[in-house]
């Protein structure tokens, strides 16, 4: 058996992420497209040939999800930026065209020094730049279960609850990236959820709140609606290393997302019993 040890402590990971975030803006357009392609591979369970039009739609979704994290290059349309970046990925041999309308990750390895910047290795490196942000938004979506069945929660309490949930999932194995519990990114996620009409602010007459009080909008006041949204974001989420290990092989219906949903349902049920 091989013993896997983490090279960095959680605190060291947070320090390293500071340096990463100072450089990430140079790679965001490429990373958005490749994380979108990763979603197709994750859904299909292997290498996927993806239509350019489908990849564009998925990239639009992801760029909208992360719009509060990055400033995107002005362009006549997202299609204009998309085509330019996709063509650059093909020229650098990170992606390979298939026919006139499809692309696939270039999985061929080369031992020459100039090959270090192409193929699968570069694909995963660029995806890894956005995975902490995607995990934060997935975690924030999971934390929406705290509002059920019909609760109002101050924003600062919601962020604290989300960070506590993130730590639980990190140590349980459903969340690989500790930096996903970043307070700033989680706060941005809830701001986005308000813009998307998933959450809404509650005005309490005669009370001055230190932070906005939030609640779910009617369309999202059910476990089914929230679970669908969690699964929607989870397509872009990195597969948890624990669920790629021997322990979980053969358990096709047993995923990190399913277990995370089980944990948050258990937490919210406990809170509800305490209130009653």
PDB file of C-alpha atoms in Angstrom:
ATOM      1  CA  UNK A   1       0.000   0.000   0.000  1.00  0.00           C
ATOM      2  CA  UNK A   2       1.066   3.569  -0.692  1.00  0.00           C
ATOM      3  CA  UNK A   3       0.653   6.185   2.038  1.00  0.00           C
ATOM      4  CA  UNK A   4      -0.401   9.554   0.613  1.00  0.00           C
ATOM      5  CA  UNK A   5       0.766  12.590   2.560  1.00  0.00           C
ATOM      6  CA  UNK A   6      -0.164  16.210   1.957  1.00  0.00           C
ATOM      7  CA  UNK A   7       2.824  18.395   1.086  1.00  0.00           C
ATOM      8  CA  UNK A   8       1.279  21.497   2.611  1.00  0.00           C
ATOM      9  CA  UNK A   9      -0.644  22.306   5.761  1.00  0.00           C
ATOM     10  CA  UNK A  10      -3.970  24.171   5.364  1.00  0.00           C
ATOM     11  CA  UNK A  11      -2.279  27.398   6.511  1.00  0.00           C
ATOM     12  CA  UNK A  12       0.521  26.975   3.974  1.00  0.00           C
ATOM     13  CA  UNK A  13      -2.026  26.304   1.240  1.00  0.00           C
ATOM     14  CA  UNK A  14      -3.729  29.622   2.028  1.00  0.00           C
ATOM     15  CA  UNK A  15      -0.371  31.421   1.828  1.00  0.00           C
ATOM     16  CA  UNK A  16       0.447  29.811  -1.518  1.00  0.00           C
ATOM     17  CA  UNK A  17      -2.993  30.734  -2.845  1.00  0.00           C
ATOM     18  CA  UNK A  18      -2.149  34.400  -2.212  1.00  0.00           C
ATOM     19  CA  UNK A  19       0.692  34.197  -4.747  1.00  0.00           C
ATOM     20  CA  UNK A  20      -1.484  32.242  -7.155  1.00  0.00           C
ATOM     21  CA  UNK A  21      -4.198  34.887  -7.053  1.00  0.00           C
ATOM     22  CA  UNK A  22      -1.695  37.601  -7.999  1.00  0.00           C
ATOM     23  CA  UNK A  23      -0.925  35.795 -11.276  1.00  0.00           C
ATOM     24  CA  UNK A  24      -4.188  34.068 -12.111  1.00  0.00           C
ATOM     25  CA  UNK A  25      -5.666  36.900 -14.191  1.00  0.00           C
ATOM     26  CA  UNK A  26      -3.258  36.033 -17.017  1.00  0.00           C
ATOM     27  CA  UNK A  27      -4.739  32.535 -17.321  1.00  0.00           C
ATOM     28  CA  UNK A  28      -8.447  33.035 -16.578  1.00  0.00           C
ATOM     29  CA  UNK A  29      -9.800  32.977 -20.183  1.00  0.00           C
ATOM     30  CA  UNK A  30      -8.029  29.677 -20.921  1.00  0.00           C
ATOM     31  CA  UNK A  31      -8.947  28.193 -17.543  1.00  0.00           C
ATOM     32  CA  UNK A  32     -12.647  28.999 -18.047  1.00  0.00           C
ATOM     33  CA  UNK A  33     -12.761  27.067 -21.311  1.00  0.00           C
ATOM     34  CA  UNK A  34     -10.793  24.118 -19.950  1.00  0.00           C
ATOM     35  CA  UNK A  35     -12.879  23.867 -16.756  1.00  0.00           C
ATOM     36  CA  UNK A  36     -15.940  23.853 -19.001  1.00  0.00           C
ATOM     37  CA  UNK A  37     -14.439  21.031 -21.052  1.00  0.00           C
ATOM     38  CA  UNK A  38     -13.649  19.219 -17.782  1.00  0.00           C
ATOM     39  CA  UNK A  39     -17.376  19.350 -16.959  1.00  0.00           C
ATOM     40  CA  UNK A  40     -18.114  17.364 -20.126  1.00  0.00           C
ATOM     41  CA  UNK A  41     -15.394  14.836 -19.292  1.00  0.00           C
ATOM     42  CA  UNK A  42     -16.679  14.472 -15.747  1.00  0.00           C
ATOM     43  CA  UNK A  43     -20.224  13.923 -17.008  1.00  0.00           C
ATOM     44  CA  UNK A  44     -19.161  11.353 -19.612  1.00  0.00           C
ATOM     45  CA  UNK A  45     -16.685   9.618 -17.290  1.00  0.00           C
ATOM     46  CA  UNK A  46     -13.696   9.920 -19.616  1.00  0.00           C
ATOM     47  CA  UNK A  47     -12.164  11.741 -22.571  1.00  0.00           C
ATOM     48  CA  UNK A  48     -14.866  13.730 -24.326  1.00  0.00           C
ATOM     49  CA  UNK A  49     -15.091  15.179 -27.803  1.00  0.00           C
ATOM     50  CA  UNK A  50     -17.005  18.411 -27.339  1.00  0.00           C
ATOM     51  CA  UNK A  51     -18.797  20.573 -29.888  1.00  0.00           C
ATOM     52  CA  UNK A  52     -17.501  24.153 -29.968  1.00  0.00           C
ATOM     53  CA  UNK A  53     -21.067  25.453 -29.602  1.00  0.00           C
ATOM     54  CA  UNK A  54     -21.682  23.338 -26.485  1.00  0.00           C
ATOM     55  CA  UNK A  55     -18.345  24.398 -25.008  1.00  0.00           C
ATOM     56  CA  UNK A  56     -19.261  28.040 -25.624  1.00  0.00           C
ATOM     57  CA  UNK A  57     -22.546  27.657 -23.737  1.00  0.00           C
ATOM     58  CA  UNK A  58     -20.814  25.995 -20.784  1.00  0.00           C
ATOM     59  CA  UNK A  59     -18.100  28.676 -20.775  1.00  0.00           C
ATOM     60  CA  UNK A  60     -20.773  31.382 -20.684  1.00  0.00           C
ATOM     61  CA  UNK A  61     -22.344  29.718 -17.654  1.00  0.00           C
ATOM     62  CA  UNK A  62     -19.030  29.473 -15.802  1.00  0.00           C
ATOM     63  CA  UNK A  63     -17.949  33.031 -16.626  1.00  0.00           C
ATOM     64  CA  UNK A  64     -21.289  34.301 -15.318  1.00  0.00           C
ATOM     65  CA  UNK A  65     -20.896  32.226 -12.151  1.00  0.00           C
ATOM     66  CA  UNK A  66     -17.432  33.695 -11.496  1.00  0.00           C
ATOM     67  CA  UNK A  67     -18.058  37.219 -12.763  1.00  0.00           C
ATOM     68  CA  UNK A  68     -17.494  38.737  -9.308  1.00  0.00           C
ATOM     69  CA  UNK A  69     -14.031  37.165  -9.081  1.00  0.00           C
ATOM     70  CA  UNK A  70     -12.434  38.382 -12.323  1.00  0.00           C
ATOM     71  CA  UNK A  71     -12.490  41.300 -14.751  1.00  0.00           C
ATOM     72  CA  UNK A  72     -12.873  40.008 -18.289  1.00  0.00           C
ATOM     73  CA  UNK A  73     -11.332  41.551 -21.392  1.00  0.00           C
ATOM     74  CA  UNK A  74     -13.779  43.874 -23.203  1.00  0.00           C
ATOM     75  CA  UNK A  75     -14.991  42.382 -26.484  1.00  0.00           C
ATOM     76  CA  UNK A  76     -17.917  42.752 -28.892  1.00  0.00           C
ATOM     77  CA  UNK A  77     -19.286  39.476 -27.527  1.00  0.00           C
ATOM     78  CA  UNK A  78     -18.226  36.508 -25.427  1.00  0.00           C
ATOM     79  CA  UNK A  79     -18.106  34.483 -28.652  1.00  0.00           C
ATOM     80  CA  UNK A  80     -15.343  36.761 -29.937  1.00  0.00           C
ATOM     81  CA  UNK A  81     -13.161  36.133 -26.874  1.00  0.00           C
ATOM     82  CA  UNK A  82     -14.066  32.448 -26.827  1.00  0.00           C
ATOM     83  CA  UNK A  83     -13.004  31.763 -30.411  1.00  0.00           C
ATOM     84  CA  UNK A  84      -9.694  33.573 -29.976  1.00  0.00           C
ATOM     85  CA  UNK A  85      -8.798  31.723 -26.774  1.00  0.00           C
ATOM     86  CA  UNK A  86      -9.922  28.342 -28.116  1.00  0.00           C
ATOM     87  CA  UNK A  87      -7.803  28.787 -31.244  1.00  0.00           C
ATOM     88  CA  UNK A  88      -4.812  29.680 -29.044  1.00  0.00           C
ATOM     89  CA  UNK A  89      -5.313  26.481 -26.987  1.00  0.00           C
ATOM     90  CA  UNK A  90      -5.278  24.488 -30.219  1.00  0.00           C
ATOM     91  CA  UNK A  91      -2.124  26.245 -31.482  1.00  0.00           C
ATOM     92  CA  UNK A  92      -0.384  25.456 -28.188  1.00  0.00           C
ATOM     93  CA  UNK A  93      -1.471  21.810 -28.588  1.00  0.00           C
ATOM     94  CA  UNK A  94      -3.344  21.739 -25.285  1.00  0.00           C
ATOM     95  CA  UNK A  95      -6.465  20.898 -27.293  1.00  0.00           C
ATOM     96  CA  UNK A  96      -6.770  19.005 -30.557  1.00  0.00           C
ATOM     97  CA  UNK A  97      -9.466  19.728 -33.177  1.00  0.00           C
ATOM     98  CA  UNK A  98     -11.672  16.829 -34.264  1.00  0.00           C
ATOM     99  CA  UNK A  99     -13.291  17.520 -37.599  1.00  0.00           C
ATOM    100  CA  UNK A 100     -14.599  21.032 -38.148  1.00  0.00           C
ATOM    101  CA  UNK A 101     -16.617  21.529 -34.982  1.00  0.00           C
ATOM    102  CA  UNK A 102     -15.216  19.452 -32.096  1.00  0.00           C
ATOM    103  CA  UNK A 103     -12.220  19.629 -29.761  1.00  0.00           C
ATOM    104  CA  UNK A 104     -10.616  17.177 -27.355  1.00  0.00           C
ATOM    105  CA  UNK A 105      -7.769  17.381 -24.837  1.00  0.00           C
ATOM    106  CA  UNK A 106      -4.424  16.497 -26.414  1.00  0.00           C
ATOM    107  CA  UNK A 107      -3.464  13.497 -24.265  1.00  0.00           C
ATOM    108  CA  UNK A 108      -0.281  12.641 -26.150  1.00  0.00           C
ATOM    109  CA  UNK A 109       2.861  13.067 -24.075  1.00  0.00           C
ATOM    110  CA  UNK A 110       6.205  14.242 -25.380  1.00  0.00           C
ATOM    111  CA  UNK A 111       9.521  14.007 -23.551  1.00  0.00           C
ATOM    112  CA  UNK A 112      11.032  17.061 -25.210  1.00  0.00           C
ATOM    113  CA  UNK A 113      11.448  20.179 -23.004  1.00  0.00           C
ATOM    114  CA  UNK A 114       9.120  22.295 -25.122  1.00  0.00           C
ATOM    115  CA  UNK A 115       6.303  19.800 -24.480  1.00  0.00           C
ATOM    116  CA  UNK A 116       5.908  20.946 -20.877  1.00  0.00           C
ATOM    117  CA  UNK A 117       3.342  23.552 -21.883  1.00  0.00           C
ATOM    118  CA  UNK A 118       0.896  21.358 -23.748  1.00  0.00           C
ATOM    119  CA  UNK A 119      -1.428  18.411 -23.420  1.00  0.00           C
ATOM    120  CA  UNK A 120      -3.031  16.890 -20.369  1.00  0.00           C
ATOM    121  CA  UNK A 121      -0.578  18.301 -17.825  1.00  0.00           C
ATOM    122  CA  UNK A 122      -1.198  21.904 -18.888  1.00  0.00           C
ATOM    123  CA  UNK A 123      -4.947  21.244 -19.116  1.00  0.00           C
ATOM    124  CA  UNK A 124      -5.086  20.096 -15.490  1.00  0.00           C
ATOM    125  CA  UNK A 125      -2.794  22.916 -14.340  1.00  0.00           C
ATOM    126  CA  UNK A 126      -5.071  25.571 -15.821  1.00  0.00           C
ATOM    127  CA  UNK A 127      -8.183  23.891 -14.422  1.00  0.00           C
ATOM    128  CA  UNK A 128      -6.552  23.841 -10.982  1.00  0.00           C
ATOM    129  CA  UNK A 129      -6.332  27.644 -10.998  1.00  0.00           C
ATOM    130  CA  UNK A 130     -10.134  27.961 -10.950  1.00  0.00           C
ATOM    131  CA  UNK A 131     -11.076  24.903  -8.903  1.00  0.00           C
ATOM    132  CA  UNK A 132     -10.741  26.694  -5.521  1.00  0.00           C
ATOM    133  CA  UNK A 133     -13.206  29.374  -6.698  1.00  0.00           C
ATOM    134  CA  UNK A 134     -15.589  26.777  -8.130  1.00  0.00           C
ATOM    135  CA  UNK A 135     -15.439  24.835  -4.869  1.00  0.00           C
ATOM    136  CA  UNK A 136     -16.288  28.024  -2.936  1.00  0.00           C
ATOM    137  CA  UNK A 137     -19.400  28.635  -5.041  1.00  0.00           C
ATOM    138  CA  UNK A 138     -20.387  24.970  -4.796  1.00  0.00           C
ATOM    139  CA  UNK A 139     -19.937  25.151  -1.016  1.00  0.00           C
ATOM    140  CA  UNK A 140     -22.039  28.331  -0.861  1.00  0.00           C
ATOM    141  CA  UNK A 141     -24.778  26.639  -2.912  1.00  0.00           C
ATOM    142  CA  UNK A 142     -24.703  23.672  -0.535  1.00  0.00           C
ATOM    143  CA  UNK A 143     -24.994  26.043   2.414  1.00  0.00           C
ATOM    144  CA  UNK A 144     -28.330  27.321   1.047  1.00  0.00           C
ATOM    145  CA  UNK A 145     -29.872  24.290   2.770  1.00  0.00           C
ATOM    146  CA  UNK A 146     -29.398  26.233   6.031  1.00  0.00           C
ATOM    147  CA  UNK A 147     -32.383  28.370   4.980  1.00  0.00           C
ATOM    148  CA  UNK A 148     -34.820  25.452   4.851  1.00  0.00           C
ATOM    149  CA  UNK A 149     -37.650  25.185   5.543  1.00  0.00           C
ATOM    150  CA  UNK A 150     -38.214  28.962   5.746  1.00  0.00           C
ATOM    151  CA  UNK A 151     -35.466  30.648   7.750  1.00  0.00           C
ATOM    152  CA  UNK A 152     -34.043  34.162   7.645  1.00  0.00           C
ATOM    153  CA  UNK A 153     -30.282  34.356   8.266  1.00  0.00           C
ATOM    154  CA  UNK A 154     -27.994  37.405   8.659  1.00  0.00           C
ATOM    155  CA  UNK A 155     -25.222  37.377   6.060  1.00  0.00           C
ATOM    156  CA  UNK A 156     -22.364  37.251   8.576  1.00  0.00           C
ATOM    157  CA  UNK A 157     -23.947  34.210  10.287  1.00  0.00           C
ATOM    158  CA  UNK A 158     -24.476  32.540   6.921  1.00  0.00           C
ATOM    159  CA  UNK A 159     -20.814  33.007   5.975  1.00  0.00           C
ATOM    160  CA  UNK A 160     -19.688  31.569   9.329  1.00  0.00           C
ATOM    161  CA  UNK A 161     -21.999  28.561   8.923  1.00  0.00           C
ATOM    162  CA  UNK A 162     -20.678  28.022   5.398  1.00  0.00           C
ATOM    163  CA  UNK A 163     -17.061  28.083   6.565  1.00  0.00           C
ATOM    164  CA  UNK A 164     -17.872  25.593   9.328  1.00  0.00           C
ATOM    165  CA  UNK A 165     -19.560  23.357   6.768  1.00  0.00           C
ATOM    166  CA  UNK A 166     -16.528  23.686   4.492  1.00  0.00           C
ATOM    167  CA  UNK A 167     -14.158  22.572   7.239  1.00  0.00           C
ATOM    168  CA  UNK A 168     -16.377  19.564   7.939  1.00  0.00           C
ATOM    169  CA  UNK A 169     -16.438  18.577   4.268  1.00  0.00           C
ATOM    170  CA  UNK A 170     -12.670  19.088   3.967  1.00  0.00           C
ATOM    171  CA  UNK A 171     -11.927  16.695   6.812  1.00  0.00           C
ATOM    172  CA  UNK A 172     -14.664  14.258   5.722  1.00  0.00           C
ATOM    173  CA  UNK A 173     -13.152  14.130   2.214  1.00  0.00           C
ATOM    174  CA  UNK A 174     -15.840  15.766   0.070  1.00  0.00           C
ATOM    175  CA  UNK A 175     -13.790  18.953  -0.394  1.00  0.00           C
ATOM    176  CA  UNK A 176     -10.148  18.748  -1.478  1.00  0.00           C
ATOM    177  CA  UNK A 177      -9.198  22.416  -1.420  1.00  0.00           C
ATOM    178  CA  UNK A 178      -9.065  24.110   1.978  1.00  0.00           C
ATOM    179  CA  UNK A 179      -8.816  27.567   0.386  1.00  0.00           C
ATOM    180  CA  UNK A 180     -12.411  27.049  -0.810  1.00  0.00           C
ATOM    181  CA  UNK A 181     -13.579  28.286   2.614  1.00  0.00           C
ATOM    182  CA  UNK A 182     -12.247  31.791   1.821  1.00  0.00           C
ATOM    183  CA  UNK A 183     -14.561  34.335   3.450  1.00  0.00           C
ATOM    184  CA  UNK A 184     -14.282  36.826   0.594  1.00  0.00           C
ATOM    185  CA  UNK A 185     -15.119  34.325  -2.148  1.00  0.00           C
ATOM    186  CA  UNK A 186     -18.039  32.866  -0.180  1.00  0.00           C
ATOM    187  CA  UNK A 187     -19.364  36.388   0.385  1.00  0.00           C
ATOM    188  CA  UNK A 188     -19.126  37.062  -3.354  1.00  0.00           C
ATOM    189  CA  UNK A 189     -21.053  33.859  -4.020  1.00  0.00           C
ATOM    190  CA  UNK A 190     -23.970  34.937  -1.842  1.00  0.00           C
ATOM    191  CA  UNK A 191     -23.976  38.361  -3.512  1.00  0.00           C
ATOM    192  CA  UNK A 192     -24.254  36.574  -6.858  1.00  0.00           C
ATOM    193  CA  UNK A 193     -27.096  34.409  -5.530  1.00  0.00           C
ATOM    194  CA  UNK A 194     -28.996  37.590  -4.653  1.00  0.00           C
ATOM    195  CA  UNK A 195     -28.424  38.896  -8.189  1.00  0.00           C
ATOM    196  CA  UNK A 196     -29.657  35.583  -9.624  1.00  0.00           C
ATOM    197  CA  UNK A 197     -32.808  35.770  -7.476  1.00  0.00           C
ATOM    198  CA  UNK A 198     -31.923  32.632  -5.524  1.00  0.00           C
ATOM    199  CA  UNK A 199     -31.708  34.721  -2.348  1.00  0.00           C
ATOM    200  CA  UNK A 200     -33.429  37.954  -1.403  1.00  0.00           C
ATOM    201  CA  UNK A 201     -32.931  40.523   1.329  1.00  0.00           C
ATOM    202  CA  UNK A 202     -35.467  40.734   4.154  1.00  0.00           C
ATOM    203  CA  UNK A 203     -36.460  44.093   5.591  1.00  0.00           C
ATOM    204  CA  UNK A 204     -37.261  43.921   9.289  1.00  0.00           C
ATOM    205  CA  UNK A 205     -39.142  47.026  10.372  1.00  0.00           C
ATOM    206  CA  UNK A 206     -37.656  48.818  13.351  1.00  0.00           C
ATOM    207  CA  UNK A 207     -34.446  46.791  13.309  1.00  0.00           C
ATOM    208  CA  UNK A 208     -31.061  47.975  12.135  1.00  0.00           C
ATOM    209  CA  UNK A 209     -29.106  44.896  11.042  1.00  0.00           C
ATOM    210  CA  UNK A 210     -25.306  44.830  11.097  1.00  0.00           C
ATOM    211  CA  UNK A 211     -25.425  42.785   7.889  1.00  0.00           C
ATOM    212  CA  UNK A 212     -28.235  42.086   5.387  1.00  0.00           C
ATOM    213  CA  UNK A 213     -30.725  39.410   6.415  1.00  0.00           C
ATOM    214  CA  UNK A 214     -31.352  36.908   3.634  1.00  0.00           C
ATOM    215  CA  UNK A 215     -33.887  34.248   2.762  1.00  0.00           C
ATOM    216  CA  UNK A 216     -34.573  31.967  -0.194  1.00  0.00           C
ATOM    217  CA  UNK A 217     -36.833  33.193  -2.973  1.00  0.00           C
ATOM    218  CA  UNK A 218     -40.012  31.095  -3.439  1.00  0.00           C
ATOM    219  CA  UNK A 219     -38.611  29.167  -6.423  1.00  0.00           C
ATOM    220  CA  UNK A 220     -35.781  27.762  -4.300  1.00  0.00           C
ATOM    221  CA  UNK A 221     -37.594  26.905  -1.066  1.00  0.00           C
ATOM    222  CA  UNK A 222     -37.356  23.157  -1.576  1.00  0.00           C
ATOM    223  CA  UNK A 223     -34.674  20.522  -1.176  1.00  0.00           C
ATOM    224  CA  UNK A 224     -35.149  19.422  -4.784  1.00  0.00           C
ATOM    225  CA  UNK A 225     -34.485  22.889  -6.222  1.00  0.00           C
ATOM    226  CA  UNK A 226     -31.390  23.413  -4.077  1.00  0.00           C
ATOM    227  CA  UNK A 227     -30.028  19.930  -4.802  1.00  0.00           C
ATOM    228  CA  UNK A 228     -30.424  20.568  -8.542  1.00  0.00           C
ATOM    229  CA  UNK A 229     -28.430  23.795  -8.227  1.00  0.00           C
ATOM    230  CA  UNK A 230     -25.700  22.082  -6.192  1.00  0.00           C
ATOM    231  CA  UNK A 231     -25.407  19.366  -8.847  1.00  0.00           C
ATOM    232  CA  UNK A 232     -25.352  22.024 -11.577  1.00  0.00           C
ATOM    233  CA  UNK A 233     -22.253  23.700 -10.135  1.00  0.00           C
ATOM    234  CA  UNK A 234     -20.676  20.371  -9.182  1.00  0.00           C
ATOM    235  CA  UNK A 235     -20.136  19.515 -12.859  1.00  0.00           C
ATOM    236  CA  UNK A 236     -17.168  21.920 -12.834  1.00  0.00           C
ATOM    237  CA  UNK A 237     -15.918  20.766  -9.432  1.00  0.00           C
ATOM    238  CA  UNK A 238     -12.720  18.750  -9.213  1.00  0.00           C
ATOM    239  CA  UNK A 239     -13.297  15.102  -8.412  1.00  0.00           C
ATOM    240  CA  UNK A 240     -12.407  14.536  -4.768  1.00  0.00           C
ATOM    241  CA  UNK A 241      -9.219  12.520  -4.397  1.00  0.00           C
ATOM    242  CA  UNK A 242     -10.843  10.295  -1.762  1.00  0.00           C
ATOM    243  CA  UNK A 243     -13.524   9.244  -4.231  1.00  0.00           C
ATOM    244  CA  UNK A 244     -10.898   8.358  -6.844  1.00  0.00           C
ATOM    245  CA  UNK A 245      -9.141   6.045  -4.405  1.00  0.00           C
ATOM    246  CA  UNK A 246      -9.443   2.275  -4.033  1.00  0.00           C
ATOM    247  CA  UNK A 247     -11.880   2.749  -1.142  1.00  0.00           C
ATOM    248  CA  UNK A 248     -14.571   4.065  -3.461  1.00  0.00           C
ATOM    249  CA  UNK A 249     -13.919   2.067  -6.641  1.00  0.00           C
ATOM    250  CA  UNK A 250     -16.991   0.342  -7.985  1.00  0.00           C
ATOM    251  CA  UNK A 251     -19.416   2.546  -6.057  1.00  0.00           C
ATOM    252  CA  UNK A 252     -20.855   4.280  -9.105  1.00  0.00           C
ATOM    253  CA  UNK A 253     -23.781   5.848  -7.272  1.00  0.00           C
ATOM    254  CA  UNK A 254     -21.612   6.942  -4.335  1.00  0.00           C
ATOM    255  CA  UNK A 255     -20.215  10.426  -5.028  1.00  0.00           C
ATOM    256  CA  UNK A 256     -18.690  13.254  -3.041  1.00  0.00           C
ATOM    257  CA  UNK A 257     -21.674  15.450  -3.941  1.00  0.00           C
ATOM    258  CA  UNK A 258     -24.174  12.868  -2.687  1.00  0.00           C
ATOM    259  CA  UNK A 259     -22.315  12.547   0.604  1.00  0.00           C
ATOM    260  CA  UNK A 260     -22.027  16.330   0.966  1.00  0.00           C
ATOM    261  CA  UNK A 261     -25.798  16.640   0.484  1.00  0.00           C
ATOM    262  CA  UNK A 262     -26.310  13.954   3.116  1.00  0.00           C
ATOM    263  CA  UNK A 263     -24.116  15.880   5.566  1.00  0.00           C
ATOM    264  CA  UNK A 264     -25.855  19.240   5.052  1.00  0.00           C
ATOM    265  CA  UNK A 265     -29.298  17.626   5.334  1.00  0.00           C
ATOM    266  CA  UNK A 266     -28.235  16.031   8.607  1.00  0.00           C
ATOM    267  CA  UNK A 267     -26.881  19.377   9.899  1.00  0.00           C
ATOM    268  CA  UNK A 268     -30.015  21.333   9.002  1.00  0.00           C
ATOM    269  CA  UNK A 269     -32.300  18.646  10.474  1.00  0.00           C
ATOM    270  CA  UNK A 270     -30.353  18.874  13.737  1.00  0.00           C
ATOM    271  CA  UNK A 271     -30.655  22.675  13.799  1.00  0.00           C
ATOM    272  CA  UNK A 272     -34.392  22.415  13.171  1.00  0.00           C
ATOM    273  CA  UNK A 273     -34.794  20.012  16.099  1.00  0.00           C
ATOM    274  CA  UNK A 274     -32.867  22.411  18.355  1.00  0.00           C
ATOM    275  CA  UNK A 275     -35.163  25.292  17.348  1.00  0.00           C
ATOM    276  CA  UNK A 276     -38.272  23.189  18.014  1.00  0.00           C
TER     277      UNK A 276
END
